[in-house]
Coordinates of C-alpha atoms and ligand atoms in Angstrom, one line a residue:
M18 CA 37.7 116.4 15.6
P19 CA 36.9 115.1 19.2
D20 CA 39.7 114.2 21.6
H21 CA 38.6 110.1 21.5
D22 CA 36.4 108.0 19.7
V23 CA 35.2 106.8 22.5
L24 CA 35.0 107.7 26.5
I25 CA 33.3 105.3 28.6
I26 CA 32.6 105.7 32.2
G27 CA 33.0 103.8 35.0
A28 CA 35.8 100.8 35.1
G29 CA 33.6 98.0 36.8
F30 CA 33.2 94.7 35.2
S31 CA 31.6 96.9 32.5
G32 CA 33.6 99.6 31.7
L33 CA 37.1 97.3 31.5
Y34 CA 35.8 95.3 29.0
Q35 CA 34.6 98.3 26.7
L36 CA 38.2 99.5 27.0
Y37 CA 39.6 96.1 25.9
R38 CA 37.1 95.3 23.6
L39 CA 37.1 98.9 21.7
R40 CA 40.9 99.6 21.9
E41 CA 41.7 96.0 20.1
L42 CA 39.6 97.2 17.0
G43 CA 41.8 100.0 16.9
F44 CA 39.3 102.7 18.6
D45 CA 40.7 105.9 20.4
V46 CA 38.9 105.3 23.5
H47 CA 39.5 106.7 27.0
A48 CA 37.8 105.6 30.7
V49 CA 36.8 107.6 33.2
E50 CA 36.6 106.3 37.1
A51 CA 35.2 108.3 40.3
G52 CA 36.8 105.8 42.3
P53 CA 40.5 105.8 43.0
A54 CA 41.0 102.1 41.4
V55 CA 39.6 99.5 39.1
G56 CA 36.8 97.3 40.5
G57 CA 33.2 99.2 40.2
T58 CA 30.9 97.3 43.1
W59 CA 33.8 95.2 43.7
Y60 CA 35.6 97.8 44.8
W61 CA 33.1 100.1 46.6
N62 CA 31.2 97.1 48.1
R63 CA 34.0 95.5 50.6
Y64 CA 31.4 94.9 53.9
P65 CA 32.1 91.9 55.9
G66 CA 30.8 88.5 53.9
A67 CA 30.4 90.6 50.6
R68 CA 30.4 87.8 47.8
C69 CA 28.7 87.0 44.7
D70 CA 25.5 85.4 44.6
I71 CA 25.9 83.7 40.9
E72 CA 28.5 80.9 40.8
S73 CA 31.9 82.3 40.2
I74 CA 32.3 80.1 37.0
G75 CA 30.0 81.9 35.6
Y76 CA 30.0 85.2 37.0
S77 CA 33.1 86.2 35.4
Y78 CA 34.8 87.1 31.9
S79 CA 34.4 84.4 28.9
F80 CA 36.2 86.6 26.0
D81 CA 39.5 86.0 27.2
T82 CA 40.1 82.2 26.9
E83 CA 43.5 82.2 28.4
L84 CA 42.7 84.2 31.4
Q85 CA 39.5 81.7 32.3
E86 CA 41.9 78.7 31.6
E87 CA 44.4 80.1 34.2
W88 CA 42.2 81.9 36.7
N89 CA 41.3 79.6 39.4
W90 CA 38.1 80.5 41.7
T91 CA 38.6 78.7 45.2
E92 CA 34.6 79.0 46.1
R93 CA 31.7 78.4 44.6
Y94 CA 30.5 82.1 45.5
A95 CA 33.5 84.3 45.3
A96 CA 34.1 86.8 48.4
Q97 CA 34.6 90.5 47.2
P98 CA 38.7 90.2 47.7
E99 CA 38.8 87.2 45.5
L100 CA 36.6 89.0 42.8
L101 CA 38.7 92.6 43.2
S102 CA 41.5 90.9 43.1
Y103 CA 40.2 89.2 39.6
L104 CA 39.4 92.5 38.4
D105 CA 43.2 94.2 38.7
H106 CA 44.4 91.0 37.5
V107 CA 42.2 91.8 34.3
A108 CA 43.4 95.5 34.0
D109 CA 46.8 94.1 34.7
R110 CA 46.9 91.6 31.7
H111 CA 45.8 94.1 29.6
D112 CA 47.4 97.1 30.5
L113 CA 43.7 98.6 31.1
R114 CA 44.6 101.4 33.7
K115 CA 46.9 103.5 31.3
D116 CA 43.5 104.6 28.9
I117 CA 41.8 105.3 32.5
S118 CA 41.5 108.1 34.5
F119 CA 40.7 107.6 38.0
D120 CA 39.5 109.8 40.9
T121 CA 37.6 111.5 38.0
R122 CA 33.6 112.0 38.1
V123 CA 32.0 113.2 34.3
E124 CA 29.1 115.8 36.4
S125 CA 27.4 116.3 32.4
L126 CA 27.4 115.7 29.3
R127 CA 26.0 117.9 26.6
F128 CA 25.6 116.3 22.1
D129 CA 26.9 119.1 19.3
D130 CA 24.2 117.6 16.5
T131 CA 26.8 119.4 13.7
A132 CA 30.0 117.9 15.5
D133 CA 28.2 114.8 16.1
E134 CA 30.2 114.5 19.3
W135 CA 29.7 114.5 23.4
T136 CA 31.6 117.4 25.6
A137 CA 31.7 115.4 28.7
L138 CA 32.3 118.0 31.9
L139 CA 34.5 116.4 34.6
D140 CA 34.9 117.6 38.4
T141 CA 38.1 117.7 37.6
G142 CA 37.4 120.7 36.1
A143 CA 38.8 119.3 32.8
R144 CA 36.3 118.6 30.0
I145 CA 36.9 115.8 27.2
T146 CA 35.4 115.5 23.8
A147 CA 34.4 111.9 22.1
R148 CA 32.2 111.1 19.0
F149 CA 30.7 108.2 21.4
V150 CA 30.1 107.3 25.3
V151 CA 29.4 104.7 26.3
A152 CA 28.0 104.7 30.2
A153 CA 29.3 101.6 31.9
T154 CA 27.9 103.5 35.2
G155 CA 26.7 100.2 36.9
C156 CA 23.1 99.4 37.4
L157 CA 23.8 99.4 41.5
S158 CA 26.2 102.4 41.8
K159 CA 23.9 105.0 43.0
P160 CA 23.7 104.2 46.6
L161 CA 20.3 105.6 48.5
V162 CA 20.5 107.4 51.4
P163 CA 17.2 107.1 53.8
A164 CA 15.2 109.6 55.0
I165 CA 15.8 108.6 58.7
A166 CA 16.1 112.3 61.0
G167 CA 19.2 112.6 63.0
I168 CA 21.6 110.3 60.9
D169 CA 24.0 112.8 61.1
D170 CA 23.6 113.0 65.3
F171 CA 25.2 109.8 66.1
T172 CA 28.5 110.0 67.7
G173 CA 29.4 106.2 67.3
D174 CA 30.8 105.0 64.2
T175 CA 28.7 104.5 61.0
Y176 CA 29.1 102.2 58.0
W177 CA 27.9 102.1 54.7
T178 CA 27.7 99.0 52.9
W179 CA 28.4 100.4 49.4
D180 CA 31.4 102.3 51.0
W181 CA 32.6 100.4 53.7
P182 CA 36.5 101.6 55.0
H183 CA 39.7 100.1 53.4
D184 CA 40.9 99.7 56.5
P185 CA 40.2 96.2 58.7
V186 CA 37.1 97.6 60.9
D187 CA 36.9 95.9 64.6
L188 CA 33.8 95.0 65.7
T189 CA 34.7 92.9 68.2
G190 CA 32.5 93.5 71.8
K191 CA 30.6 96.0 70.3
R192 CA 27.0 96.8 70.0
V193 CA 26.1 96.9 66.7
A194 CA 22.8 97.7 64.8
V195 CA 22.2 97.2 60.9
I196 CA 19.1 98.6 59.0
G197 CA 18.2 96.9 56.0
T198 CA 17.7 93.0 55.2
G199 CA 18.5 92.9 51.6
S200 CA 21.3 90.9 50.3
S201 CA 23.9 93.5 51.9
G202 CA 22.3 93.1 55.1
V203 CA 21.7 89.3 55.4
Q204 CA 25.5 89.1 54.1
T205 CA 26.8 91.8 56.6
I206 CA 24.5 90.4 59.4
T207 CA 25.3 86.4 58.8
A208 CA 29.3 87.5 58.8
I209 CA 29.5 90.1 62.2
A210 CA 27.0 88.0 64.4
P211 CA 29.8 85.8 66.1
E212 CA 32.4 88.7 66.6
V213 CA 30.2 91.8 67.5
E214 CA 28.7 92.2 71.8
S215 CA 25.5 92.3 70.7
L216 CA 23.8 92.6 67.1
T217 CA 20.2 94.3 66.6
V218 CA 18.7 94.2 63.4
F219 CA 16.2 96.7 62.0
Q220 CA 13.6 94.7 59.3
R221 CA 11.4 96.7 57.3
T222 CA 10.6 93.7 54.9
P223 CA 11.6 89.9 55.7
T224 CA 13.5 88.2 52.6
Y225 CA 13.4 84.9 50.9
A226 CA 16.9 83.6 50.8
V227 CA 17.6 80.4 50.0
P228 CA 20.9 78.9 50.9
A229 CA 24.3 79.3 48.6
Q230 CA 25.7 75.6 49.7
N231 CA 29.4 77.5 49.2
R232 CA 32.3 75.5 49.1
L233 CA 35.3 75.1 47.5
I234 CA 35.6 73.9 43.8
A235 CA 38.7 73.0 42.8
Q236 CA 37.9 69.6 41.4
E237 CA 34.5 70.9 39.5
L238 CA 36.6 74.0 38.3
A239 CA 39.1 72.1 36.7
E240 CA 36.5 69.0 35.0
L241 CA 34.5 72.4 33.8
K242 CA 37.6 73.4 32.5
T243 CA 37.3 70.2 29.8
H244 CA 34.2 71.7 28.3
Y245 CA 34.1 75.9 29.6
G246 CA 33.5 77.1 25.9
E247 CA 30.1 75.1 25.9
F248 CA 29.5 76.1 29.0
R249 CA 29.2 80.0 28.4
D250 CA 27.5 79.6 24.8
E251 CA 24.4 77.7 27.6
S252 CA 24.8 80.8 29.5
R253 CA 24.5 83.3 26.7
L254 CA 21.1 81.4 25.5
S255 CA 19.8 80.8 29.3
V256 CA 17.3 82.8 30.9
G257 CA 19.2 84.0 33.8
G258 CA 22.5 84.4 31.7
F259 CA 23.7 80.9 34.0
P260 CA 22.6 77.6 32.8
C261 CA 20.4 76.0 35.5
G262 CA 20.6 72.1 34.8
D263 CA 17.5 71.6 32.2
E264 CA 17.1 75.0 30.6
L265 CA 13.4 74.3 29.9
P266 CA 12.2 73.6 33.1
P267 CA 8.7 71.9 33.8
F268 CA 5.4 74.2 34.1
F269 CA 4.0 73.6 37.3
E270 CA 0.8 72.6 36.2
D271 CA 2.1 69.5 34.5
L272 CA 3.6 68.3 37.7
D273 CA 1.9 66.1 40.6
D274 CA 2.2 66.8 44.8
E275 CA 5.2 64.6 44.9
Q276 CA 7.1 65.8 41.5
I277 CA 6.6 69.2 43.0
A278 CA 7.8 68.8 46.3
G279 CA 10.7 66.8 44.9
E280 CA 11.8 69.7 42.7
L281 CA 11.5 72.1 45.7
D282 CA 13.9 70.2 47.7
R283 CA 16.1 69.4 44.9
R284 CA 16.7 73.1 43.9
Y285 CA 16.7 74.1 47.6
D286 CA 19.1 71.6 48.1
D287 CA 21.4 72.3 45.5
G288 CA 21.6 75.8 46.4
G289 CA 21.6 79.5 44.7
L290 CA 19.4 81.4 42.3
C291 CA 18.3 78.4 40.5
F292 CA 15.7 77.9 43.1
Q293 CA 13.7 80.2 41.0
Q294 CA 13.8 77.9 38.1
S295 CA 12.1 75.2 40.0
F296 CA 8.8 75.8 37.4
R297 CA 9.0 77.5 34.2
D298 CA 6.1 79.8 35.2
L299 CA 7.4 80.4 38.5
L300 CA 6.8 84.5 38.4
Q301 CA 3.9 84.1 36.4
S302 CA 1.6 81.5 37.8
P303 CA 0.2 82.7 41.3
E304 CA 0.0 78.9 42.7
A305 CA 3.5 78.2 41.5
N306 CA 4.9 81.1 43.4
A307 CA 2.5 80.6 45.9
R308 CA 3.7 76.7 46.6
A309 CA 7.5 78.0 46.1
A310 CA 6.7 81.0 48.7
E311 CA 5.4 78.5 51.4
Y312 CA 8.3 76.0 50.7
V313 CA 11.0 78.6 52.2
R314 CA 8.8 79.8 54.4
R315 CA 8.7 76.3 56.1
R316 CA 12.2 76.2 55.8
I317 CA 12.9 79.2 57.3
G318 CA 10.5 77.7 60.3
Q319 CA 12.7 74.8 60.5
K320 CA 15.7 76.9 60.9
V321 CA 14.5 79.8 64.0
T322 CA 13.8 78.1 67.4
D323 CA 12.1 81.4 68.6
P324 CA 8.7 81.1 66.6
A325 CA 7.7 84.7 67.2
T326 CA 11.3 85.4 65.8
A327 CA 10.7 83.1 63.2
E328 CA 7.3 84.8 62.4
R329 CA 9.1 88.3 61.8
L330 CA 11.8 87.0 59.6
T331 CA 8.8 85.2 57.2
P332 CA 8.0 87.2 54.1
R333 CA 4.0 87.0 53.1
S334 CA 3.4 90.7 51.9
Y335 CA 4.7 90.0 48.4
P336 CA 5.5 87.1 46.0
I337 CA 8.9 84.9 46.0
A338 CA 11.3 86.0 43.7
A339 CA 9.5 89.7 42.7
K340 CA 11.9 91.1 44.5
R341 CA 15.4 90.3 44.6
M342 CA 16.0 87.0 46.2
C343 CA 18.8 86.4 48.9
V344 CA 21.5 83.7 48.9
D345 CA 22.4 83.5 52.4
T346 CA 25.2 81.1 54.4
G347 CA 23.5 80.6 57.4
Y348 CA 21.5 83.9 57.9
Y349 CA 18.6 82.5 59.6
E350 CA 20.6 80.6 62.2
V351 CA 22.3 84.1 63.8
Y352 CA 18.5 84.8 65.1
N353 CA 18.8 81.9 67.5
Q354 CA 22.5 83.3 68.8
P355 CA 21.5 84.9 72.6
N356 CA 23.7 87.9 71.0
V357 CA 21.2 88.5 68.6
S358 CA 17.8 90.5 67.9
L359 CA 15.1 91.5 65.5
I360 CA 13.3 94.7 65.3
D361 CA 10.5 95.1 63.2
V362 CA 10.2 98.8 62.1
T363 CA 6.8 98.1 60.8
E364 CA 6.1 97.2 64.5
Q365 CA 8.1 99.7 65.9
P366 CA 9.3 102.2 63.3
I367 CA 12.7 104.2 63.6
E368 CA 12.0 107.4 64.3
R369 CA 15.3 108.8 64.2
I370 CA 18.7 108.2 65.0
T371 CA 20.0 109.6 68.2
G372 CA 23.6 110.5 69.7
S373 CA 23.7 107.4 71.3
G374 CA 21.8 105.0 69.2
I375 CA 18.7 104.3 67.6
R376 CA 15.1 105.4 68.6
A377 CA 12.2 102.9 67.8
G378 CA 8.5 102.7 68.6
G379 CA 9.5 104.9 71.7
A380 CA 12.7 102.9 73.1
D381 CA 15.8 104.2 72.9
F382 CA 18.2 101.7 71.8
P383 CA 22.1 102.2 72.5
F384 CA 24.8 101.1 69.9
D385 CA 28.4 101.9 69.4
V386 CA 28.1 101.1 65.7
I387 CA 25.0 101.6 63.2
I388 CA 25.4 99.9 60.1
L389 CA 23.5 100.9 57.3
A390 CA 22.8 98.2 53.9
T391 CA 19.9 100.4 52.5
G392 CA 20.0 99.6 48.7
F393 CA 20.4 101.7 45.8
D394 CA 18.9 104.3 43.2
A395 CA 18.8 100.9 40.8
M396 CA 19.3 101.3 37.0
T397 CA 18.6 104.5 36.7
G398 CA 20.5 106.3 39.5
A399 CA 23.6 106.3 38.5
L400 CA 23.0 107.9 35.0
D401 CA 20.1 110.6 36.4
A402 CA 23.1 111.7 38.6
I403 CA 25.0 112.7 35.4
D404 CA 23.4 116.3 33.6
I405 CA 23.0 114.6 30.0
Q406 CA 21.2 117.2 27.5
S407 CA 20.8 116.9 23.7
R408 CA 18.8 119.1 21.4
G409 CA 17.6 121.4 24.6
K410 CA 16.6 118.1 26.2
A411 CA 17.8 116.6 29.7
L412 CA 17.7 112.7 30.0
R413 CA 16.6 113.2 33.6
D414 CA 13.2 115.2 32.0
K415 CA 12.6 112.5 29.4
W416 CA 12.8 109.8 32.2
A417 CA 10.6 112.0 34.5
D418 CA 7.7 109.1 34.3
G419 CA 9.9 105.8 33.6
P420 CA 12.8 105.0 31.3
R421 CA 12.4 104.8 27.8
T422 CA 15.0 102.9 25.7
Y423 CA 15.3 100.9 22.8
L424 CA 16.7 97.8 23.5
G425 CA 18.2 98.9 27.0
L426 CA 21.0 100.4 24.9
M427 CA 20.1 103.7 23.9
S428 CA 17.3 106.2 24.1
A429 CA 16.1 108.1 21.3
G430 CA 17.0 111.8 21.2
F431 CA 20.2 111.2 22.8
P432 CA 22.2 109.8 19.5
N433 CA 25.6 108.0 20.4
L434 CA 25.3 107.5 24.2
F435 CA 25.1 103.6 24.9
T436 CA 24.3 102.2 28.1
V437 CA 25.5 98.8 29.3
T438 CA 23.3 96.9 31.4
G439 CA 21.0 99.9 31.0
P440 CA 17.0 100.0 32.1
Q441 CA 14.9 97.8 29.6
S442 CA 17.6 95.6 29.3
P443 CA 17.6 91.8 31.3
S444 CA 20.4 92.9 33.4
V445 CA 19.7 93.2 37.2
L446 CA 17.3 89.9 36.5
S447 CA 20.5 88.1 35.1
N448 CA 23.8 86.6 35.9
M449 CA 25.3 90.7 34.9
V450 CA 28.7 89.2 33.2
T451 CA 27.1 87.9 31.1
S452 CA 24.7 90.9 30.0
I453 CA 27.5 92.8 30.6
E454 CA 29.5 90.7 27.7
C455 CA 26.4 90.7 25.3
H456 CA 26.3 94.5 25.5
V457 CA 29.6 95.4 25.4
E458 CA 30.1 93.1 22.0
W459 CA 26.9 94.6 20.7
I460 CA 28.0 98.1 21.1
S461 CA 31.8 97.2 19.8
D462 CA 30.0 95.4 16.6
A463 CA 27.8 98.8 16.1
L464 CA 30.8 101.1 16.2
E465 CA 32.8 99.1 13.6
H466 CA 29.9 98.8 11.6
L467 CA 29.5 102.9 11.5
R468 CA 33.0 103.0 11.1
A469 CA 33.5 100.8 8.2
R470 CA 30.6 103.0 6.7
G471 CA 32.5 106.4 7.5
L472 CA 29.2 107.1 9.6
T473 CA 29.3 109.6 12.6
K474 CA 25.9 109.2 14.4
I475 CA 23.3 106.1 15.5
E476 CA 20.3 107.0 17.1
P477 CA 16.6 105.0 17.3
D478 CA 13.7 105.9 16.2
E479 CA 11.0 107.3 18.6
A480 CA 8.8 104.2 16.7
A481 CA 11.2 101.8 18.2
E482 CA 11.8 103.3 21.2
D483 CA 8.0 103.1 22.0
N484 CA 7.6 99.6 21.2
W485 CA 10.5 98.3 22.9
V486 CA 9.0 100.2 25.8
N487 CA 5.9 98.8 24.8
T488 CA 7.3 95.2 25.0
T489 CA 8.9 95.7 28.1
N490 CA 5.8 97.0 29.9
D491 CA 3.4 94.3 28.8
A492 CA 6.7 91.4 29.2
A493 CA 6.2 92.7 32.9
D494 CA 2.9 92.6 33.6
L495 CA 2.4 88.8 32.5
T496 CA 4.4 88.3 35.6
L497 CA 4.2 88.9 39.4
L498 CA 6.9 91.5 39.3
G499 CA 4.3 94.3 39.8
Q500 CA 3.0 92.5 43.1
A501 CA 6.0 93.3 45.1
P502 CA 7.2 97.3 46.2
S503 CA 11.3 96.6 45.2
W504 CA 13.6 98.5 43.2
Y505 CA 13.0 96.4 40.4
M506 CA 9.8 98.5 39.8
G507 CA 12.0 102.0 41.6
A508 CA 9.7 101.6 44.3
N509 CA 12.4 101.5 47.1
V510 CA 13.4 105.4 46.1
P511 CA 10.3 107.9 47.4
G512 CA 9.2 109.7 44.6
K513 CA 10.4 107.4 42.0
P514 CA 8.1 106.3 39.5
R515 CA 6.9 102.9 39.4
A516 CA 8.1 100.9 36.4
P517 CA 9.4 97.4 35.5
L518 CA 13.3 98.5 35.2
P519 CA 14.6 95.1 33.9
F520 CA 13.6 93.2 31.0
V521 CA 12.2 90.7 32.1
G522 CA 12.0 88.4 28.8
G523 CA 15.4 86.5 29.5
V524 CA 18.9 86.7 28.1
G525 CA 18.6 84.1 25.5
T526 CA 15.8 85.9 24.0
Y527 CA 17.2 89.0 24.3
Q528 CA 20.4 88.2 22.6
Q529 CA 18.5 87.0 19.7
I530 CA 16.8 90.3 19.5
L531 CA 19.9 92.1 19.4
D532 CA 21.5 89.9 16.8
G533 CA 18.2 89.9 14.4
V534 CA 18.3 94.0 14.9
A535 CA 22.0 94.4 14.0
V536 CA 21.8 91.8 10.9
S537 CA 18.9 93.7 9.4
N538 CA 21.2 97.0 9.5
Y539 CA 20.6 97.9 12.5
H540 CA 16.7 98.2 12.2
G541 CA 15.4 100.8 14.7
F542 CA 18.1 102.7 14.4
E543 CA 18.6 105.7 12.0
L544 CA 22.7 105.6 11.0
V545 CA 24.0 109.2 10.0
Ligands
FAD23 P1 29.7 98.3 38.8 O1 30.4 97.8 38.8 O2 28.9 99.1 39.7 O3 30.8 99.8 37.8 C1 30.3 101.5 37.8 C2 31.6 102.5 37.6 O4 30.9 103.3 37.4 C3 31.5 102.4 39.7 O5 32.8 101.9 39.9 C4 31.5 104.2 39.4 O6 32.1 104.9 40.7 C5 31.5 104.5 38.1 N1 30.6 105.7 38.0 C6 29.1 105.9 38.3 N2 28.8 106.8 37.4 C7 30.3 107.5 36.7 C8 30.8 109.0 36.9 N3 29.2 109.8 36.9 N4 31.6 109.7 36.7 C9 32.8 108.7 36.8 N5 32.6 107.3 37.2 C10 31.0 106.5 37.7 N6 25.1 91.4 40.2 C11 25.4 89.8 39.1 O7 25.2 89.1 38.5 N7 25.7 88.7 40.1 C12 26.1 89.2 41.8 O8 26.9 87.9 42.8 C13 26.1 90.3 42.4 N8 26.6 90.7 43.3 C14 26.5 92.2 43.4 C15 26.9 92.2 45.0 C16 27.0 94.0 45.3 C17 27.2 93.8 46.8 C18 26.5 94.5 44.6 C19 26.1 96.4 45.1 C20 25.8 94.0 43.2 C21 26.5 93.0 42.8 N9 25.5 92.6 41.8 C22 25.6 91.3 41.1 C23 25.9 93.8 40.3 C24 27.0 94.1 40.1 O9 26.7 95.5 40.4 C25 27.2 94.0 38.4 O10 27.6 92.2 38.3 C26 28.3 94.4 37.8 O11 29.3 94.2 39.0 C27 28.3 95.5 37.5 O12 29.5 96.1 36.8 P2 29.6 97.7 35.7 O13 30.8 98.1 35.4 O14 28.3 97.5 34.8 O15 28.7 98.2 37.3
N01_24 O1 19.8 96.6 48.9 P1 18.5 96.5 49.1 P2 21.4 95.6 49.0 N1 14.8 101.9 57.3 O2 17.4 97.3 48.1 C1 15.7 98.4 53.9 C2 22.7 93.4 44.8 N2 23.1 92.9 45.8 O3 22.4 96.7 49.0 O4 12.9 96.2 51.8 C3 14.0 100.8 57.2 O5 18.1 95.2 48.3 C4 15.0 97.5 52.6 O6 14.0 97.3 53.5 P3 12.6 97.2 52.5 C5 21.4 92.5 44.5 O7 21.1 92.9 43.1 C6 23.8 91.6 45.5 O8 20.7 94.7 49.8 O9 12.7 98.0 51.0 N3 14.9 99.9 55.9 C7 15.8 96.7 52.3 O10 15.7 95.7 53.9 C8 20.6 93.2 45.5 O11 19.0 93.1 45.2 C9 24.6 90.5 46.6 O12 11.5 97.0 53.1 C10 15.0 100.3 55.0 C11 17.3 97.0 52.6 O13 17.2 98.4 53.0 C12 21.1 94.4 45.0 O14 22.4 94.9 45.3 C13 25.1 91.4 48.2 C14 15.0 101.9 54.5 C15 17.8 97.8 51.3 O15 18.1 96.2 50.5 C16 20.5 95.8 46.2 O16 21.0 94.8 47.3 C17 24.3 92.8 47.9 C18 14.3 102.3 55.9 N4 14.5 103.6 55.7 C19 23.7 92.8 46.9 N5 15.4 102.1 53.4 C20 25.1 89.3 46.5 O17 24.6 88.6 47.7 C21 16.0 101.0 52.9 N6 15.8 100.0 53.8 C22 25.6 89.0 45.2

């Protein structure tokens, strides 16, 4: 018999809930986590200004009604310390740590097709066997180290947003460079600009950021708690895993000019990513998209006083929302401060990092501190980092031309291995916690189904997988997603195949597909 029924890899939002759920169902389950503590994303990414961009009331578990009633989020968008203390509290409340091995990385997984079990080799030298493995390894947990020459030559302090020190970092009076203007860069830049002596931002592609309109939410939360359950039901059937008011926003072409302007004003002023739902076809219709993009461009121009800097900060080369949008708390205004300057690396390419700073466009810029906010090998990176083999084949070889999954949950030829928010599921295009709960519950139900029938193996058919890969790709082709060189398409990692990584059909639709598959006796899966 294997050591455990189920091995879970990772102890972030996904791993913690999966552990709780399976333990409640009476499975013998164990988790391993590469880090020394629970929290995943919110343990590692503790850079200044780190906070969620989905409202805390939705970016939280719904499975524990008492927790939901008792926990009081302070802000509309919780900051990293609050999110980490929430996950710590969940781990305490359900006594989850006793079943987690920390500081332990899974290096390889081998499937034994006769015994129907996986063997995990750990970096501690130990091995664990389990009938099933749930990879709760995270979509944004494998950092991307950019190929910038001399990265180790710098004699000042280098910090990575995804591995920020645990002791406070005092940047007062320092000359600081930030490379990268995605969500991590935008948040870091906004937070540190007031305290540093000088801040130089190296930007490759300007971002579309909309205001968070962050605020304290004590009263709103008290009101929500009178009907939190309904809110959660709505979240699960929504497009993005978080309700944006009217679930079926208008089509662009059904609106006249005044209504279009009104809708954009309303969404922008309300703040947050619901701006993307100004029009139902914002990511499908080039006209709708162009109008929303132009709106954000105009607002950037209103916030930045120097016209040349405003122009550099204005995104023009890709459709809005085709790359992950940012939610900001005064980002653009930072460039009006005299101590902040912007370098566009398409005009002044970074040549190398030197002992004393950065050489770009033939000029040397001296710094005390360099902060890298250069992103992740998203969605497939953490899975590819594990040497996963079954029937003589490696998962990373199978995925060499792009991921192949059935429902983003499993891959044919790799039985009994589930991925939480895996590629080709809504995952990063949604409120991730809604998508995590959806997957954890589906996987748990499937394992119960197998156990009740004395079955020991579950695996997708090749045909079902081919259909799902085509569905995912076709759905993405109906959108403007492919027009941006973004991590959604694998475009940020040199050599990574370009393929749509998330499923774009929406959380509600996807949930219904999963429910349908389960009630039709796990259609598309072979149960042995
Ligand atoms: P993670 O939190 O990434 O946890 C995975 C864990 O697995 C990690 O702790 C890692 O150490 C561990 N692990 C990986 N490989 C191995 C291995 N081989 N062996 C052992 N352990 C391993 N999403 C939203 O919906 N809204 C947001 O506002 C939002 N904000 C974000 C902010 C930041 C800075 C980042 C980076 C991401 C954000 N995300 C957001 C996405 C976020 O990753 C998810 O919301 C969520 O936290 C993912 O939880 P998870 O448990 O699936 O993965
Ligand atoms: O990473 P990114 P991130 N030279 O890939 C630039 C979530 N998240 O960590 O755009 C110069 O978005 C790169 O340039 P370009 C969220 O889902 C959420 O910021 O590729 N620049 C880009 O500007 C998010 O999308 C929050 O041209 C280089 C930046 O680095 C995801 O995590 C907060 C470079 C990377 O941006 C990833 O966000 C943080 C180089 N060699 C993260 N290499 C919230 O707000 C890369 N870049 C909730």
